[in-house]
mmCIF file of C-alpha atoms in Angstrom:
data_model
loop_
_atom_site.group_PDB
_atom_site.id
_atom_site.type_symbol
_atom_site.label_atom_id
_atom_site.label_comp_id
_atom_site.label_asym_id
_atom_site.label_seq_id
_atom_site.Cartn_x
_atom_site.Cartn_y
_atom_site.Cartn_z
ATOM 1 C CA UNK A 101 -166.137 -80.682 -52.933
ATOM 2 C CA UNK A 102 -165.949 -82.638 -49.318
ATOM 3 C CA UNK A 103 -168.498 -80.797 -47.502
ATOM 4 C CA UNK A 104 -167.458 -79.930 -43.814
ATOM 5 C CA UNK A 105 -170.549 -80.401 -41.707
ATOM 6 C CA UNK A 106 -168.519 -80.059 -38.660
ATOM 7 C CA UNK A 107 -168.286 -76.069 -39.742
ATOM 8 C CA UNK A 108 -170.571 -73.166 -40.546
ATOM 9 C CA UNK A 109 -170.663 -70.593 -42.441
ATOM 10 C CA UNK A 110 -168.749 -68.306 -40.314
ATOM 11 C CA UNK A 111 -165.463 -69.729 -41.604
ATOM 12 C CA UNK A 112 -165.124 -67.694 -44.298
ATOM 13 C CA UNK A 113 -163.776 -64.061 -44.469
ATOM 14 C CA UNK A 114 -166.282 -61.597 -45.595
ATOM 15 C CA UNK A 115 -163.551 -58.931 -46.921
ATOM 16 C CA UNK A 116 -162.339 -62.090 -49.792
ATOM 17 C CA UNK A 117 -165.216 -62.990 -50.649
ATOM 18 C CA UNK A 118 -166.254 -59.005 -51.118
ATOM 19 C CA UNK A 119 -162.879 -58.544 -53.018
ATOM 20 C CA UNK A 120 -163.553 -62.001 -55.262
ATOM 21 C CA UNK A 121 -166.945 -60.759 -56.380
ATOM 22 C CA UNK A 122 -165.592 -57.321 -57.083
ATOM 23 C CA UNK A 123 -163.168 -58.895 -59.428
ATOM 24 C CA UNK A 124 -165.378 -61.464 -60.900
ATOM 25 C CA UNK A 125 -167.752 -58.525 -61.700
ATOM 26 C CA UNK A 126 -164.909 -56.725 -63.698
ATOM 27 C CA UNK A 127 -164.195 -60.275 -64.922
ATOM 28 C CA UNK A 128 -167.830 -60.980 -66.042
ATOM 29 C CA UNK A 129 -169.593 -57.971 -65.908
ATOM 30 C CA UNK A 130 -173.680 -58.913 -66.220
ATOM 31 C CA UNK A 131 -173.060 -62.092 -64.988
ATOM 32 C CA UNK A 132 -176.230 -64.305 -63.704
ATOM 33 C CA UNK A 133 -174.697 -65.057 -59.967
ATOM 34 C CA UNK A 134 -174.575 -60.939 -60.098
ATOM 35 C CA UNK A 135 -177.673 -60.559 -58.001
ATOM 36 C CA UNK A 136 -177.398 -63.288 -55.909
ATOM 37 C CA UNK A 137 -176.684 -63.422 -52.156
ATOM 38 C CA UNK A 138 -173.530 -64.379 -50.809
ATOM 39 C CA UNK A 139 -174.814 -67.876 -49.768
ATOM 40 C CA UNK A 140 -176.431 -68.477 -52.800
ATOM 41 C CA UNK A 141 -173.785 -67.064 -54.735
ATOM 42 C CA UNK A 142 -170.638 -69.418 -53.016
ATOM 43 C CA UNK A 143 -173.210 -72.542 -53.440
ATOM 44 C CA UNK A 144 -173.039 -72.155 -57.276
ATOM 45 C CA UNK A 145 -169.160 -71.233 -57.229
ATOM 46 C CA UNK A 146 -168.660 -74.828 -54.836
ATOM 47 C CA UNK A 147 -167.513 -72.962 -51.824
ATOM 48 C CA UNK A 148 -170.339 -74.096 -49.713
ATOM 49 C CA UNK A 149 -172.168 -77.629 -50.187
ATOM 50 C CA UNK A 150 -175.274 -79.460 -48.970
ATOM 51 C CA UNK A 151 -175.021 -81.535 -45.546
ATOM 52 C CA UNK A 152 -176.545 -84.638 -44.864
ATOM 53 C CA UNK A 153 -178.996 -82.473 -43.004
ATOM 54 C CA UNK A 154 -179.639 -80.017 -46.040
ATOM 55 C CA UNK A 155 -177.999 -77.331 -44.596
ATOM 56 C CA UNK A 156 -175.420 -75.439 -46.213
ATOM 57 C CA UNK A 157 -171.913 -76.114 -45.437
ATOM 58 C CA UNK A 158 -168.387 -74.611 -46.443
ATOM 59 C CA UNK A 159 -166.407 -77.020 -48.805
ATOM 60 C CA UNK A 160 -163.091 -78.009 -48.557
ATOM 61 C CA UNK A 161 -162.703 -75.763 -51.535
ATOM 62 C CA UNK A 162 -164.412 -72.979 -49.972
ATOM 63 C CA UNK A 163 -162.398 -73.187 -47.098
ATOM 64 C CA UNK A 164 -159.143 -73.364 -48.778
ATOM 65 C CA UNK A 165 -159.933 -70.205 -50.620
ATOM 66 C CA UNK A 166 -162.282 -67.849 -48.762
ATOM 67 C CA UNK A 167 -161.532 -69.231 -45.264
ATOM 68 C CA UNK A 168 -159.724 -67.840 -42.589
ATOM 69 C CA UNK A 169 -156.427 -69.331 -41.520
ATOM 70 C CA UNK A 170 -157.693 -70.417 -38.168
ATOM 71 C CA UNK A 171 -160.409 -72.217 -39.413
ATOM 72 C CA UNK A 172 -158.716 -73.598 -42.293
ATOM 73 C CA UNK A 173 -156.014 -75.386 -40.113
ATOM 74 C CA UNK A 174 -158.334 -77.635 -38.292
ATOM 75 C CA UNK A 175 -159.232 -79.388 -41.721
ATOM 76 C CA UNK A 176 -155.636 -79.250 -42.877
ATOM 77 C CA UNK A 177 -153.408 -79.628 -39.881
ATOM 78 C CA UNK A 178 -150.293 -79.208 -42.128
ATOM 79 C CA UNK A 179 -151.823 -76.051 -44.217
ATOM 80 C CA UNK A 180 -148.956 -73.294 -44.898
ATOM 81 C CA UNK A 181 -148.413 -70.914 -47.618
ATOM 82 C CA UNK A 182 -144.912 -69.223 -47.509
ATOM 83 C CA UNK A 183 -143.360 -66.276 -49.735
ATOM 84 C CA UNK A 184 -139.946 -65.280 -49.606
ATOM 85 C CA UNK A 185 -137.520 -62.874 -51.458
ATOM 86 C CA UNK A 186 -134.056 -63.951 -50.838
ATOM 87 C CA UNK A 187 -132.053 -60.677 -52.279
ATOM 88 C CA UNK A 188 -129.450 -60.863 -49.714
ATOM 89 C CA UNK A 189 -127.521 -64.263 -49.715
ATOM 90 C CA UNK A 190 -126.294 -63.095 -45.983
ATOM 91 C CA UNK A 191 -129.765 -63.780 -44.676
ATOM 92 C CA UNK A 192 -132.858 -66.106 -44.516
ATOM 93 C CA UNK A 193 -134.879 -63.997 -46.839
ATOM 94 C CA UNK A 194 -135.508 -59.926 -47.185
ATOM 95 C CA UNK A 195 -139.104 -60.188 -46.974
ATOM 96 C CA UNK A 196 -141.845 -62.858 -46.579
ATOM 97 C CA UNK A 197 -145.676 -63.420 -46.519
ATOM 98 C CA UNK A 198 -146.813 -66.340 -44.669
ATOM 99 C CA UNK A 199 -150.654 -67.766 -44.073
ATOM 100 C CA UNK A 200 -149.870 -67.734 -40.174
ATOM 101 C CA UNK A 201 -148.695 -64.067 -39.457
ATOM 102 C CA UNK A 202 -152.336 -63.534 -38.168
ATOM 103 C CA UNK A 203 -152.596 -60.175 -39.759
ATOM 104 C CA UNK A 204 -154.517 -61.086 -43.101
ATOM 105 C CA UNK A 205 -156.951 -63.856 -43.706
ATOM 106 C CA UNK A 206 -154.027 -66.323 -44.446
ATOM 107 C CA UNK A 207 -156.516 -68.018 -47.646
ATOM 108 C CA UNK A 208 -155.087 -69.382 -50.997
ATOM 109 C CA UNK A 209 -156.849 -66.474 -52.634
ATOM 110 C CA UNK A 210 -155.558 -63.471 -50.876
ATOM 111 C CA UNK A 211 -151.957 -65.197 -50.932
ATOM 112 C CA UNK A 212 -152.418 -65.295 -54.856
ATOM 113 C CA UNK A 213 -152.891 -61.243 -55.332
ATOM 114 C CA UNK A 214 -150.548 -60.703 -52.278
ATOM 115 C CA UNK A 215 -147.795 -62.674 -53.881
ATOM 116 C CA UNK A 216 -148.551 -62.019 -57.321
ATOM 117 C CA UNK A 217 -147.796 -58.169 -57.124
ATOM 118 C CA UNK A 218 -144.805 -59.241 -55.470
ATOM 119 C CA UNK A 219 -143.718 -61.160 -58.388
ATOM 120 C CA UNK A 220 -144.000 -58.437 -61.383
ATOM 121 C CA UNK A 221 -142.620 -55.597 -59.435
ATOM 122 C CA UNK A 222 -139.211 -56.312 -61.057
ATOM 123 C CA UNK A 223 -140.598 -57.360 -64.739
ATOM 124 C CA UNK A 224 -139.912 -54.890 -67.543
ATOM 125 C CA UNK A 225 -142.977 -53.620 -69.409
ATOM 126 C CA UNK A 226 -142.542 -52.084 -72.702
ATOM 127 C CA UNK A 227 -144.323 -49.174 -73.743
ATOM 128 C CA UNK A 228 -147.797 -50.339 -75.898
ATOM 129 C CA UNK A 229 -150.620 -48.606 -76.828
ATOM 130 C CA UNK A 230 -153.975 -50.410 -77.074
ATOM 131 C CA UNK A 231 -157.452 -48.241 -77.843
ATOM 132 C CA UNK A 232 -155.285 -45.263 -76.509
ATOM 133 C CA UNK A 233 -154.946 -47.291 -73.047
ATOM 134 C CA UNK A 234 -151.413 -48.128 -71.692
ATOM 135 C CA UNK A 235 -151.017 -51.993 -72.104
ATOM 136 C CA UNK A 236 -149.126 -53.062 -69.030
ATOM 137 C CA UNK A 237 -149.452 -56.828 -69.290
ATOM 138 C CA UNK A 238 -147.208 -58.572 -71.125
ATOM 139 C CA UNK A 239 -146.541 -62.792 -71.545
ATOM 140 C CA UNK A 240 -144.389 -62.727 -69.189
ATOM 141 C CA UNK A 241 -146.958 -61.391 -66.496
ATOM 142 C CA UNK A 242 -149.158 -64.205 -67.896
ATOM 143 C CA UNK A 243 -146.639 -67.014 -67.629
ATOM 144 C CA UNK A 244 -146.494 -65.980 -64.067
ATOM 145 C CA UNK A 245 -150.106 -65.550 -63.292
ATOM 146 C CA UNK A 246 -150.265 -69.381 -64.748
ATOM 147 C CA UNK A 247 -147.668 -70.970 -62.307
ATOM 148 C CA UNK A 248 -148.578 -69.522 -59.571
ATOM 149 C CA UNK A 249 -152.166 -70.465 -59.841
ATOM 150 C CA UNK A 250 -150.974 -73.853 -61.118
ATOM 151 C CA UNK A 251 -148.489 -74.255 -58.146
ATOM 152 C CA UNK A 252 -151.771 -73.142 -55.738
ATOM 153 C CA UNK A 253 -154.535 -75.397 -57.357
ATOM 154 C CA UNK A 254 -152.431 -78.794 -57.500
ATOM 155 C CA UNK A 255 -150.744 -78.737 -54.231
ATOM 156 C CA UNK A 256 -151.960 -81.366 -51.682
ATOM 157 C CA UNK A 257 -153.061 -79.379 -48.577
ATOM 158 C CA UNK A 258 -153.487 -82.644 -46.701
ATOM 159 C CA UNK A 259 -149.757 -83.428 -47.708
ATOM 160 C CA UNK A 260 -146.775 -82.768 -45.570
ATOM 161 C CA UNK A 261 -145.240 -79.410 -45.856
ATOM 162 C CA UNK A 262 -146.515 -76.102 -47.233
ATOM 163 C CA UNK A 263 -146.517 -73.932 -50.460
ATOM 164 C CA UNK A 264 -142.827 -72.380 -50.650
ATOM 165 C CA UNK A 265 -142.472 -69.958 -53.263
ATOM 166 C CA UNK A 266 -138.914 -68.269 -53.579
ATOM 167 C CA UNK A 267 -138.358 -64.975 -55.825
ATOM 168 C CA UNK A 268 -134.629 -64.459 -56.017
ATOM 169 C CA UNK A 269 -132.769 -61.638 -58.692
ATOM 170 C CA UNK A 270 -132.949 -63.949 -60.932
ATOM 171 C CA UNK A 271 -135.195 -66.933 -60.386
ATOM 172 C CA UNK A 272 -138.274 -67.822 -58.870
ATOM 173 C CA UNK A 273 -139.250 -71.048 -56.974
ATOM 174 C CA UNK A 274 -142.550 -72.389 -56.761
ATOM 175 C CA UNK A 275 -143.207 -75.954 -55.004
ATOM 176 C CA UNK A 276 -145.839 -77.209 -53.231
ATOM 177 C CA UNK A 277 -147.064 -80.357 -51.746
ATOM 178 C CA UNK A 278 -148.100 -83.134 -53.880
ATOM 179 C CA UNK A 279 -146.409 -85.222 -56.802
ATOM 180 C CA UNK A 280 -147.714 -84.521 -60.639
ATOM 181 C CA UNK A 281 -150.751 -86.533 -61.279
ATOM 182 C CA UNK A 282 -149.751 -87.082 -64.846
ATOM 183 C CA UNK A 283 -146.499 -88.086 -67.134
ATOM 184 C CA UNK A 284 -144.463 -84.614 -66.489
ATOM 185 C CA UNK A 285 -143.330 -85.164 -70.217
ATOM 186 C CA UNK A 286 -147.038 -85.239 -70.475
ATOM 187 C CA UNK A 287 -147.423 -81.590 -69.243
ATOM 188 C CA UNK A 288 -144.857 -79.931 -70.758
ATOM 189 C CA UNK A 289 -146.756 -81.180 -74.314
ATOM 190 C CA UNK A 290 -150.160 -79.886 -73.477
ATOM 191 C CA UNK A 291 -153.538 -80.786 -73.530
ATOM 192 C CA UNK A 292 -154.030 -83.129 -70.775
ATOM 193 C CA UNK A 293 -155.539 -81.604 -67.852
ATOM 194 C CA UNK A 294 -156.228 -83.480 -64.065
ATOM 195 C CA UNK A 295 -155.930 -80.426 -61.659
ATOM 196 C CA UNK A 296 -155.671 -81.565 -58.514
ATOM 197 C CA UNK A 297 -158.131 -79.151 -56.935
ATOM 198 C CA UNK A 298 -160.684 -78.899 -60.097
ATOM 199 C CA UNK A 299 -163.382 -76.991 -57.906
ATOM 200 C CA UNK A 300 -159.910 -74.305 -56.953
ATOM 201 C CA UNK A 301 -159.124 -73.798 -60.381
ATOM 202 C CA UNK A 302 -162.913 -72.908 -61.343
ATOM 203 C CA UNK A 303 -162.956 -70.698 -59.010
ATOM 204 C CA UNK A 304 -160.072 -68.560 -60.134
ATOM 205 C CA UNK A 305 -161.262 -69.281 -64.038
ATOM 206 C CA UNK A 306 -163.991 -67.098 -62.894
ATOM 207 C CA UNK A 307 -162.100 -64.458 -62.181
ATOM 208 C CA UNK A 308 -159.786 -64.910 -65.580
ATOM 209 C CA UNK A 309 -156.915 -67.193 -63.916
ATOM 210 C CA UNK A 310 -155.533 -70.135 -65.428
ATOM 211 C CA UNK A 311 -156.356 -72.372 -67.671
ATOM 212 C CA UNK A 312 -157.812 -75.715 -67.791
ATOM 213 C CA UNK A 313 -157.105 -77.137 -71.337
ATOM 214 C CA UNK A 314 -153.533 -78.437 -69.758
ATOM 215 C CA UNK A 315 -151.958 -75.351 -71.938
ATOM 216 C CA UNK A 316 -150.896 -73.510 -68.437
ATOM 217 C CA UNK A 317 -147.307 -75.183 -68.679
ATOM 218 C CA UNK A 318 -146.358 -75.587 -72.426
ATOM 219 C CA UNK A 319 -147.251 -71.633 -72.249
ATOM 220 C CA UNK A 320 -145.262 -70.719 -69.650
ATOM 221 C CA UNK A 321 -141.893 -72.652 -71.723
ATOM 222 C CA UNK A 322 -143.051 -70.901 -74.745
ATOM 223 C CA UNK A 323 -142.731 -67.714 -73.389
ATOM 224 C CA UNK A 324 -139.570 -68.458 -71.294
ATOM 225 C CA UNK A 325 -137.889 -69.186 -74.847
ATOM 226 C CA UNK A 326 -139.235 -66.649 -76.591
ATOM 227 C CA UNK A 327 -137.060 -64.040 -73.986
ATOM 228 C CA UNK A 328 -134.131 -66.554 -74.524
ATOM 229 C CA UNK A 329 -133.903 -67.307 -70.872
ATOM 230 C CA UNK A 330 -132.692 -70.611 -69.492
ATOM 231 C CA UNK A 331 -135.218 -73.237 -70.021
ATOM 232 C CA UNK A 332 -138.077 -73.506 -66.919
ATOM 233 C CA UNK A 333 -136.697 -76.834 -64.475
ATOM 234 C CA UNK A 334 -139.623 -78.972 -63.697
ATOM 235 C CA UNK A 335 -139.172 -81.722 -61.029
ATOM 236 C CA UNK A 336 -140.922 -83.829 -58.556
ATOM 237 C CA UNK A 337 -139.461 -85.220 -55.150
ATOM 238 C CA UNK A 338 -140.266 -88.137 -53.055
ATOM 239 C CA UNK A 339 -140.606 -88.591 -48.923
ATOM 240 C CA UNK A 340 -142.228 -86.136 -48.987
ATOM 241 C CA UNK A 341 -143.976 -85.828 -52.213
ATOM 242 C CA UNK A 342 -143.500 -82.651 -53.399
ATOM 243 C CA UNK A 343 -143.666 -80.764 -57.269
ATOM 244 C CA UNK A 344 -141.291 -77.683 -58.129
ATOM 245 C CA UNK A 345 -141.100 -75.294 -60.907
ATOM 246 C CA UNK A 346 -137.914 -72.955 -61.648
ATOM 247 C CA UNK A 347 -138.239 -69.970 -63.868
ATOM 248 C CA UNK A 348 -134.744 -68.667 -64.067
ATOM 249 C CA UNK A 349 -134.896 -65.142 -66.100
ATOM 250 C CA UNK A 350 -131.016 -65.743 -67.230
ATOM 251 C CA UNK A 351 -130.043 -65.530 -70.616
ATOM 252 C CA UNK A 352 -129.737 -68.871 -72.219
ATOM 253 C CA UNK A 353 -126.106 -69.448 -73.751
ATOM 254 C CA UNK A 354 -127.550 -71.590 -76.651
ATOM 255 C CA UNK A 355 -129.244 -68.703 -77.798
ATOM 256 C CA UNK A 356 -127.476 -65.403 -79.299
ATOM 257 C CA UNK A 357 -128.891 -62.264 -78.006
ATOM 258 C CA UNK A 358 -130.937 -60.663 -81.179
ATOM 259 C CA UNK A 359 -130.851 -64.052 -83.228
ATOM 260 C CA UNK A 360 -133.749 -66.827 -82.883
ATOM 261 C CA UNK A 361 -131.555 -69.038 -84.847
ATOM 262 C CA UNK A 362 -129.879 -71.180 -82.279
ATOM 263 C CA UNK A 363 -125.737 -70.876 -81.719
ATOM 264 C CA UNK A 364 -125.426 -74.535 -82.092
ATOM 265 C CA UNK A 365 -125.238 -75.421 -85.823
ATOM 266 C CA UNK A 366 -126.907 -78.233 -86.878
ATOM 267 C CA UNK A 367 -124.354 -81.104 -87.924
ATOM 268 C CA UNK A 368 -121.509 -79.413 -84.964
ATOM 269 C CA UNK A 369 -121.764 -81.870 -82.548
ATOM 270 C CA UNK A 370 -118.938 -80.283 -80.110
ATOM 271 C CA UNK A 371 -120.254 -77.240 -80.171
ATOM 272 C CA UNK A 372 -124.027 -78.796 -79.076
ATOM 273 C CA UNK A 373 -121.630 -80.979 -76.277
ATOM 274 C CA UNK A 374 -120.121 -77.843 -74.954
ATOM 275 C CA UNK A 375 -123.407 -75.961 -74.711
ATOM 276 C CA UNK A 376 -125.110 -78.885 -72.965
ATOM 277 C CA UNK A 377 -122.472 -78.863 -70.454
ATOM 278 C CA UNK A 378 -123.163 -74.706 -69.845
ATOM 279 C CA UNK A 379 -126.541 -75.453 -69.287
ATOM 280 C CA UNK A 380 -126.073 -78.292 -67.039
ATOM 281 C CA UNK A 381 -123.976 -76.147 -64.848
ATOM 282 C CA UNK A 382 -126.138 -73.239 -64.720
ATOM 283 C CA UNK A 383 -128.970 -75.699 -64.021
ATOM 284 C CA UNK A 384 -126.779 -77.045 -61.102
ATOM 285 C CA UNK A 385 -126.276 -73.408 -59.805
ATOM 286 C CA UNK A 386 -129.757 -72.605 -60.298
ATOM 287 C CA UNK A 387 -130.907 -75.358 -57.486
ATOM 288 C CA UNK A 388 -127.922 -74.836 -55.231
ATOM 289 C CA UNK A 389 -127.095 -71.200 -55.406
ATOM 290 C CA UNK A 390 -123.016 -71.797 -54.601
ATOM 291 C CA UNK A 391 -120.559 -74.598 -55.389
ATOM 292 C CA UNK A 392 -116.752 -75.260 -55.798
ATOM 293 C CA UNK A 393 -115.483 -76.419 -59.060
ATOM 294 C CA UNK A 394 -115.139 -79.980 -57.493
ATOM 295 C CA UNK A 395 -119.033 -80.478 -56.409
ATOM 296 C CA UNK A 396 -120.152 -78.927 -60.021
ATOM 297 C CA UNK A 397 -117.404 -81.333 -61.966
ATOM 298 C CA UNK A 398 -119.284 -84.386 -59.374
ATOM 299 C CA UNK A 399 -122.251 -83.711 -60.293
ATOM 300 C CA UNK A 400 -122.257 -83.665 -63.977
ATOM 301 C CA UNK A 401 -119.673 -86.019 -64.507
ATOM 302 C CA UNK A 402 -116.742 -84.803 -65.893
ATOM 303 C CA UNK A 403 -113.046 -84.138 -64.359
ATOM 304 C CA UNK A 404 -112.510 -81.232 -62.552
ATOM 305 C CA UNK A 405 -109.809 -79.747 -65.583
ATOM 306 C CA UNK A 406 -112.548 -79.713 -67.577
ATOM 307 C CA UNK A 407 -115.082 -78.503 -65.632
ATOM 308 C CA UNK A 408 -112.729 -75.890 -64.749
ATOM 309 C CA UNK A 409 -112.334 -74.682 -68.716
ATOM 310 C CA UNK A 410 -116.202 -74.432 -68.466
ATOM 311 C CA UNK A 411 -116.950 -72.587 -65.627
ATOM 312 C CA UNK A 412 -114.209 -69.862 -66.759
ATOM 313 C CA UNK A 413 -115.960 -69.371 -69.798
ATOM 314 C CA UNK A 414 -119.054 -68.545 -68.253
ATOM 315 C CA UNK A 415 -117.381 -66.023 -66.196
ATOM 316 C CA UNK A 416 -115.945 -64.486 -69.481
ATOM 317 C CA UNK A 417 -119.666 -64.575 -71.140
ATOM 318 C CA UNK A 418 -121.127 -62.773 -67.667
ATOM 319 C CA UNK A 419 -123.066 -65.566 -66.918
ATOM 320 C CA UNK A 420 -121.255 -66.651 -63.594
ATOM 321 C CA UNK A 421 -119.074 -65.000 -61.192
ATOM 322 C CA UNK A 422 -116.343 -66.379 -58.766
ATOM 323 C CA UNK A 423 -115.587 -65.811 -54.980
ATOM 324 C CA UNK A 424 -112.415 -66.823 -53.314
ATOM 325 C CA UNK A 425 -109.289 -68.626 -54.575
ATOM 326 C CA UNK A 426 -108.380 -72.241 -55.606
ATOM 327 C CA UNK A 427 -110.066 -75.006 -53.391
ATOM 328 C CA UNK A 428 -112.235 -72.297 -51.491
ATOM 329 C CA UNK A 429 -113.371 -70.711 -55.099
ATOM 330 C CA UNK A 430 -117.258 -70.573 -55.486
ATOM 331 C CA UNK A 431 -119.185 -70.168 -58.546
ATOM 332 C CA UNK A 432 -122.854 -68.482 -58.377
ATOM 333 C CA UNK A 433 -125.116 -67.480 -61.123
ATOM 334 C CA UNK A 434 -124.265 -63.285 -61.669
ATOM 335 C CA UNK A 435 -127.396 -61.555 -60.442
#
């Protein structure tokens, strides 16, 4: 809620904050900032503030969301929002939306519906009827409306780095600036709630996005199990401070296909060992894409003849494949 009396009103883009009241409206139709004026209307929403002077000023808030990138760089030198698709392991990244291409408004909210239709292009939707409309949401399009508006509303825009978000076949990547502000263990149990950006996440409330009852990630694991895909990696990084989230939509080798019960028995404890190692592995290859037998077998701690019996059997179960021969053999995740 900083208010910027070094800027005016003319910061902000006039085509977001036309496309945010549109969507509020179908949000909250009859709502009582309906009739207001676009001044009047931001003030109550925390986008603009009142100066020392009592004249109304953008927020840092405001800014963030309804600015335009130009303007919103000179309050956050470091300010970058970046989108990638990396299909094609050959190069950088098949497609990309960044805040600085100059050829949209470059602001956290236009970046959210720009890279959220992005993300659900490849997500299955089953055929449901609902009041004899087609239902085309589904959890999963909810998980993902949650993390990215989580991974937009707690980053640190005065922190180094940018927002990276990375959709691959089959994971995506969201990390942004900033460290958690509570336990992480705390998170993934729900219920405590210290949003970075509280004023952000109102903002998109209004318009039906995320949550503030600290539900947003215990959801989105929920739902991840519930499809039987690899449990969601949550970490945090220091020098720079930064918090990632990694949704990998792989099938989860604890877990038969068509039976909730889990394939470790309760009482086998080699058959729980072996299954911890899988996932390890797959975790490894989620994070670093490629490895040899030798940098997987270093980095969860077991001999490479082992680690060697493991990694075959995740071939055989479709899970990995294999490049190359002997020493110059690399495992990836199959796509």
């Amino acid at each position: 809620m900083l208010v910027l009396e070094e800027m005016d009103l003319s910061v902000f883009n006039a085509e977001s904050i036309d496309s945010y009241r549109m969507r509020m409206h179908l949000s909250r139709p009859n709502h009582v900032w309906e009739t207001l004026n676009d001044e009047d209307f931001l003030l109550r929403l925390g986008a603009i503030g009142i100066g020392s002077d009592g004249k109304k000023y953008p927020t840092t808030a405001g800014l963030l969301m309804f600015g335009n990138e130009y303007c919103i760089t000179r309050e956050f030198p470091t300010y970058f929002l970046d989108y990638q698709e990396q299909y094609d392991e050959s190069l950088r990244w098949t497609d990309r939306i960044v805040s600085s291409s100059g050829d949209w408004s470059g602001n956290v909210y236009d970046f959210y519906f720009r890279v959220y239709q992005r993300l659900i292009q490849d997500i299955k939707v089953p055929f449901a009827m609902e009041g004899g409309i087609r239902v085309d949401d589904t959890p999963v399009h909810q998980a993902l409306r949650e993390a990215l508006a989580n991974c937009l509303v707690n980053a640190d825009y005065y922190g180094r780095q940018g927002v990276v978000i990375i959709k691959r076949k089959n994971q995506i990547t969201f990390s942004n600036p900033g460290s958690f502000r509570i336990e992480i263990d705390a998170a993934k149990s729900g219920g405590v709630s210290d949003p970075r950006n509280s004023t952000m996440l109102k903002m998109f409330n209004l318009i039906n996005i995320g949550e503030r009852a600290g539900s947003g990630i215990p959801n989105i694991l929920s739902v991840w199990s519930k499809q039987g895909w690899m449990e969601p990696i949550i970490k945090e990084t220091f020098e720079p401070e930064r918090a990632s989230l990694i949704l990998s939509m792989i099938k989860n080798p604890a877990i038969k296909i068509g039976d909730k019960k889990s394939a470790i028995k309760i009482g086998d404890k080699k058959s729980a060992i072996n299954e911890k190692t899988k996932r390890l592995i797959i975790e490894y290859l989620t994070i670093h894409v490629s490895a040899s037998c030798v940098e997987i077998a270093q980095a969860i701690g077991l001999k490479e003849s082992r680690t060697r019996e493991y990694l075959k059997s995740l071939v055989l179960e479709d899970i990995l494949v294999s490049e190359g021969a002997n020493r110059n053999r690399k495992y990836f995740l199959k796509k």
